[in-house]
Structure formats: C-alpha cells, structure tokens
Backbone as a chain_set.jsonl record, in Angstrom:
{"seq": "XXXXXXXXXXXXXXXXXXXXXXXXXXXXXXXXXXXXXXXXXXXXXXXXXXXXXXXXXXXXXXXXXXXXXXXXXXXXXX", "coords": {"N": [[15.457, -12.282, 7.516], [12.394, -11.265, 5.324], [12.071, -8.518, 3.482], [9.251, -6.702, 3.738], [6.528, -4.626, 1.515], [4.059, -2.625, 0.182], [2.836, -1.794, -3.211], [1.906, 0.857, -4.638], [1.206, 0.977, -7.585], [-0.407, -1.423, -7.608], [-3.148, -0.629, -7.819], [-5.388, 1.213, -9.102], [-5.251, 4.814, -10.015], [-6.016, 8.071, -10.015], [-3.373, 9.501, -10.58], [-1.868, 7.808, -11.672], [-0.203, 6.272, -9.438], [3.358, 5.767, -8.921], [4.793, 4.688, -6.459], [5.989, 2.453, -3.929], [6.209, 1.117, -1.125], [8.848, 0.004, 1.598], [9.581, -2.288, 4.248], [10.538, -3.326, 7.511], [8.761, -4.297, 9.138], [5.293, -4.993, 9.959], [4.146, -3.28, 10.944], [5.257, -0.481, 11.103], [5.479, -0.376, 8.371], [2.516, -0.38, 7.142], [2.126, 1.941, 9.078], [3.424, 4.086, 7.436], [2.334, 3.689, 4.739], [0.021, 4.301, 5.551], [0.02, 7.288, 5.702], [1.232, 8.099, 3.827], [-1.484, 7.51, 1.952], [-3.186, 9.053, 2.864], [-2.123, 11.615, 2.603], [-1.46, 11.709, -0.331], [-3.329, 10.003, -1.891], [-6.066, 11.029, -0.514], [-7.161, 9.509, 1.533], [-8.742, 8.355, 4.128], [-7.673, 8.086, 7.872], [-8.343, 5.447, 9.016], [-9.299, 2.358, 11.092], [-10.148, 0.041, 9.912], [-9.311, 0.908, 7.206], [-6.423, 0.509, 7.546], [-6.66, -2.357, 7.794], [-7.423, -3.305, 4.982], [-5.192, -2.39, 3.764], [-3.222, -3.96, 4.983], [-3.938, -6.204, 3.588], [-2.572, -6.377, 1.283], [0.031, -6.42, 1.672], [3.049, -7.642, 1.029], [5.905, -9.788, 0.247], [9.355, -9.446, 0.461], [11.24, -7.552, -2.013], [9.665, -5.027, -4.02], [9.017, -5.465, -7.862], [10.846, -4.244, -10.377], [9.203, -3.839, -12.82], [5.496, -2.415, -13.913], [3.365, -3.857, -11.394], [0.612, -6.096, -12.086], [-3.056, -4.311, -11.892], [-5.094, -4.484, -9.109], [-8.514, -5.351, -7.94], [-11.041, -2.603, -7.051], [-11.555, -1.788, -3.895], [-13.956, -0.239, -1.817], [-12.06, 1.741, -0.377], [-9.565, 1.071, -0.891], [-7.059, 1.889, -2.239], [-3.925, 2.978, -2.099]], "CA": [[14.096, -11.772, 7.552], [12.352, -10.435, 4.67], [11.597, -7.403, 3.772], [7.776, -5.871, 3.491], [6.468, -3.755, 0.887], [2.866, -2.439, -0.391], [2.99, -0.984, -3.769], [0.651, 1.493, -4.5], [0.797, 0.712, -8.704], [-1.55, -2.529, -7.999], [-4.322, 0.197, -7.441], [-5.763, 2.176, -9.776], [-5.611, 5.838, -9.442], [-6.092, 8.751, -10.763], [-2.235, 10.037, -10.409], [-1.102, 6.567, -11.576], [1.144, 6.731, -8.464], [4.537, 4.19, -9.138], [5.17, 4.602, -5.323], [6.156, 1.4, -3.339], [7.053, 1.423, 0.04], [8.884, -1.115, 2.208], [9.712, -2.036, 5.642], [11.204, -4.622, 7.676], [7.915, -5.403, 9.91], [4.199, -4.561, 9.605], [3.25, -1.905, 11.524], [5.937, 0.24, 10.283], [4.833, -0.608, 6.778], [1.3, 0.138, 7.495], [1.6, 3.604, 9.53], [4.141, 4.651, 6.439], [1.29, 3.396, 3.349], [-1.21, 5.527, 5.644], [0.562, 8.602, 5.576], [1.07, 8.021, 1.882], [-2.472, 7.496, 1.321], [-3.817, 10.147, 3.364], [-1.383, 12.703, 2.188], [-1.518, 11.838, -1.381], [-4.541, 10.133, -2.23], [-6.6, 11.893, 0.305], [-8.241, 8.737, 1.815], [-8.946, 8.633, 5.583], [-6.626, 6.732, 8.758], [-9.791, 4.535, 9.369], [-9.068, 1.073, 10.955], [-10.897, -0.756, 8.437], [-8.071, 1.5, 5.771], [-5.032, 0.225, 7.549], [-6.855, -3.712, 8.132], [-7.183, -3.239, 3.696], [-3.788, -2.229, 3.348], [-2.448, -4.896, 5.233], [-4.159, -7.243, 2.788], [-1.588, -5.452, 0.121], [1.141, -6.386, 1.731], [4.048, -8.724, 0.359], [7.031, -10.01, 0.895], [10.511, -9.428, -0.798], [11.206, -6.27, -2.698], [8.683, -4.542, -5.201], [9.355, -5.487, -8.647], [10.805, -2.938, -11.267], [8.269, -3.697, -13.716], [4.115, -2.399, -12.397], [2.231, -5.37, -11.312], [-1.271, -5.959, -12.566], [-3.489, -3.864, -10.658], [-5.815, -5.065, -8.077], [-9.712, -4.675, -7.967], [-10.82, -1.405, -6.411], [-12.89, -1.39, -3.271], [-14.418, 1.421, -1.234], [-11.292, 2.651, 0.028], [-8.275, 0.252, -1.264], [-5.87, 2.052, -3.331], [-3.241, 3.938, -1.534]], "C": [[13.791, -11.082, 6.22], [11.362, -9.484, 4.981], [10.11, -7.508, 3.274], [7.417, -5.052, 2.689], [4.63, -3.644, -0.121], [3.136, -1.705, -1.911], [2.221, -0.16, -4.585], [0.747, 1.542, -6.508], [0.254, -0.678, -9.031], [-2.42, -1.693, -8.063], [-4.552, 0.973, -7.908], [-5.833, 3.488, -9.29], [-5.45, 7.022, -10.248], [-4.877, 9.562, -11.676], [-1.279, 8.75, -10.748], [0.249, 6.759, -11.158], [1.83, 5.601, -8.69], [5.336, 4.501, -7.483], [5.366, 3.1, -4.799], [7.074, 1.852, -1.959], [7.204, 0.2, 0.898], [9.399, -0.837, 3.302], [10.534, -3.609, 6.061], [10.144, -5.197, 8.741], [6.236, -4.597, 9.298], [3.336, -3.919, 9.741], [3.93, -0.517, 10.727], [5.759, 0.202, 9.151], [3.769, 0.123, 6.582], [1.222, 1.764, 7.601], [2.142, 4.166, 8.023], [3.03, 4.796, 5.363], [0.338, 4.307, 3.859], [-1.218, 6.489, 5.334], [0.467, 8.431, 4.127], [-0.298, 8.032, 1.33], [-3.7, 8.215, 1.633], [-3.484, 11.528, 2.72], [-1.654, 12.666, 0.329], [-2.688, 11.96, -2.596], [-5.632, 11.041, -1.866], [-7.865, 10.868, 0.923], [-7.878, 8.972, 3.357], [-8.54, 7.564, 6.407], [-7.983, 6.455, 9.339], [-8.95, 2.922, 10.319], [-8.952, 0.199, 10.027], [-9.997, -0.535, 7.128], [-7.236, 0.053, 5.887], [-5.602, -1.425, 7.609], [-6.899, -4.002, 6.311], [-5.807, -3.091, 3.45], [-3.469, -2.996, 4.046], [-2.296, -6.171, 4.691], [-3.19, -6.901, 1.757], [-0.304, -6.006, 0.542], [1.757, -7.635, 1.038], [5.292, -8.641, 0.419], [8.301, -9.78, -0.08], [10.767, -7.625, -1.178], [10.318, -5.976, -4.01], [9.588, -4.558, -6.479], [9.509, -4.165, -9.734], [9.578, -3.018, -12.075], [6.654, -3.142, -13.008], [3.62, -3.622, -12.694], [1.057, -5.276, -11.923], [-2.135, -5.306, -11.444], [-4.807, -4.839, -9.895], [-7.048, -4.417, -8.009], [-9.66, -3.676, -7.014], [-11.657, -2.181, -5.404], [-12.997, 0.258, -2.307], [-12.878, 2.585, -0.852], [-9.681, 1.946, -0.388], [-7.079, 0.686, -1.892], [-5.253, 3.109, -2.224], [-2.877, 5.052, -1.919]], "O": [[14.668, -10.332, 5.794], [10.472, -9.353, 5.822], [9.811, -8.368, 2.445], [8.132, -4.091, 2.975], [4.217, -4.503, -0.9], [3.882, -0.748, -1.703], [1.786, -0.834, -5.519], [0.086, 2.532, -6.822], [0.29, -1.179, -10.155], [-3.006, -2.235, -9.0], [-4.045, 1.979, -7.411], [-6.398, 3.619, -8.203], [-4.694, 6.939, -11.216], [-4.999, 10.061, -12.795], [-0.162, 8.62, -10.248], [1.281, 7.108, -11.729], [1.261, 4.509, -8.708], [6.567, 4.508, -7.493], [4.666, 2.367, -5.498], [8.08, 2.541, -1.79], [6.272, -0.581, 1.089], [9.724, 0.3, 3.643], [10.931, -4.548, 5.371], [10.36, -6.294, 9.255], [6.17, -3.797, 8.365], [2.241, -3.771, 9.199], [3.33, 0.26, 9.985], [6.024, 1.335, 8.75], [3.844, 1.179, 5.955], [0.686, 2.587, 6.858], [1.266, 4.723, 7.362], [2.739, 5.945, 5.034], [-0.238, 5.076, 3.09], [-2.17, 6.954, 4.707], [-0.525, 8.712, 3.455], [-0.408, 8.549, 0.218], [-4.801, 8.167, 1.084], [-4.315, 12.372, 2.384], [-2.053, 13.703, -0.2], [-3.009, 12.778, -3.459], [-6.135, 11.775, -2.717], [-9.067, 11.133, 0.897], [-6.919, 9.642, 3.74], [-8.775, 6.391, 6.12], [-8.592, 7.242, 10.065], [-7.851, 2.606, 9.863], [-7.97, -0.29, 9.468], [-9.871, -1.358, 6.221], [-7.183, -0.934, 5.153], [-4.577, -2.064, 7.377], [-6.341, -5.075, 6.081], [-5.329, -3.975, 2.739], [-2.401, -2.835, 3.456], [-1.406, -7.004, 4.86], [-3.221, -7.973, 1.152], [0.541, -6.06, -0.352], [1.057, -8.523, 0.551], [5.867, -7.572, 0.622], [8.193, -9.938, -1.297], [10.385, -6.698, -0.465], [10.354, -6.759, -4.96], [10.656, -3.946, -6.486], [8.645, -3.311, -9.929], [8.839, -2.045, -11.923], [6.466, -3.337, -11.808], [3.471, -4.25, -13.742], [0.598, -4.181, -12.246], [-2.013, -5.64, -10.266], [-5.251, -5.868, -10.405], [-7.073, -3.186, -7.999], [-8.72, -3.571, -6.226], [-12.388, -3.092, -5.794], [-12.365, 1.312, -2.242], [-12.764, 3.797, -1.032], [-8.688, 2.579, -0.031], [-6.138, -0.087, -2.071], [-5.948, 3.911, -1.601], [-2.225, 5.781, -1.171]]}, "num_chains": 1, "name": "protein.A"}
C-alpha cells in the first residue's frame, strides 16, 4: 500500500511552511492537514476545506526538494 501525503510547500504562504504530512489512508491524512491548517495557518475545519485538501493529496513520499507551488484559491493552502 502506499503511503499518502499533502505537502503544505505547493501553497503559497506567508510562513513559507516546508511541512508535509503523510499517512497510510485518507481520512487520517485529512483530519491531520486540518489541524495543521487550522492551528498554523488559521484557516477554518469547513467541509468544503477538507473536500480542497483532499484534492492535494498524493501518493508515495514527499519529495526532499519543494515542489512548484499550486494556484491559490479561497481557502487552499494549508
């Protein structure tokens, strides 16, 4: 099985956060990136958040190098 992982340096931010967090399914992934993006960023556990962050997700382990980031929308960056 692989592993799961969002990493919050596709997403512009003000704190250019090099966080990445992984999992081995997709809820557990999810609740984890919320907390992270409630707590850090200071965005809000919305549905609509966690149904965006699930578009983020990917498979494997997060590469050392940062990825290219990813357009913003209303609430997208973790």
């Amino acid at each position: 099985m692989d592993r799961l992982y969002i990493d919050c340096r596709e997403f512009p931010s003000e704190t250019n956060c090099s966080v990445a967090i992984a999992a081995d399914n997709e809820r557990e992934l999810v609740d984890a990136a919320v907390q992270h993006a409630v707590a850090v960023h200071g965005h809000t556990d919305t549905p609509e958040f966690r149904q965006q962050l699930a578009t983020a997700i990917k498979h494997g382990t997060p590469p050392v190098e940062a990825p290219v980031q990813r357009p913003m929308t209303s609430e997208a960056a973790v």
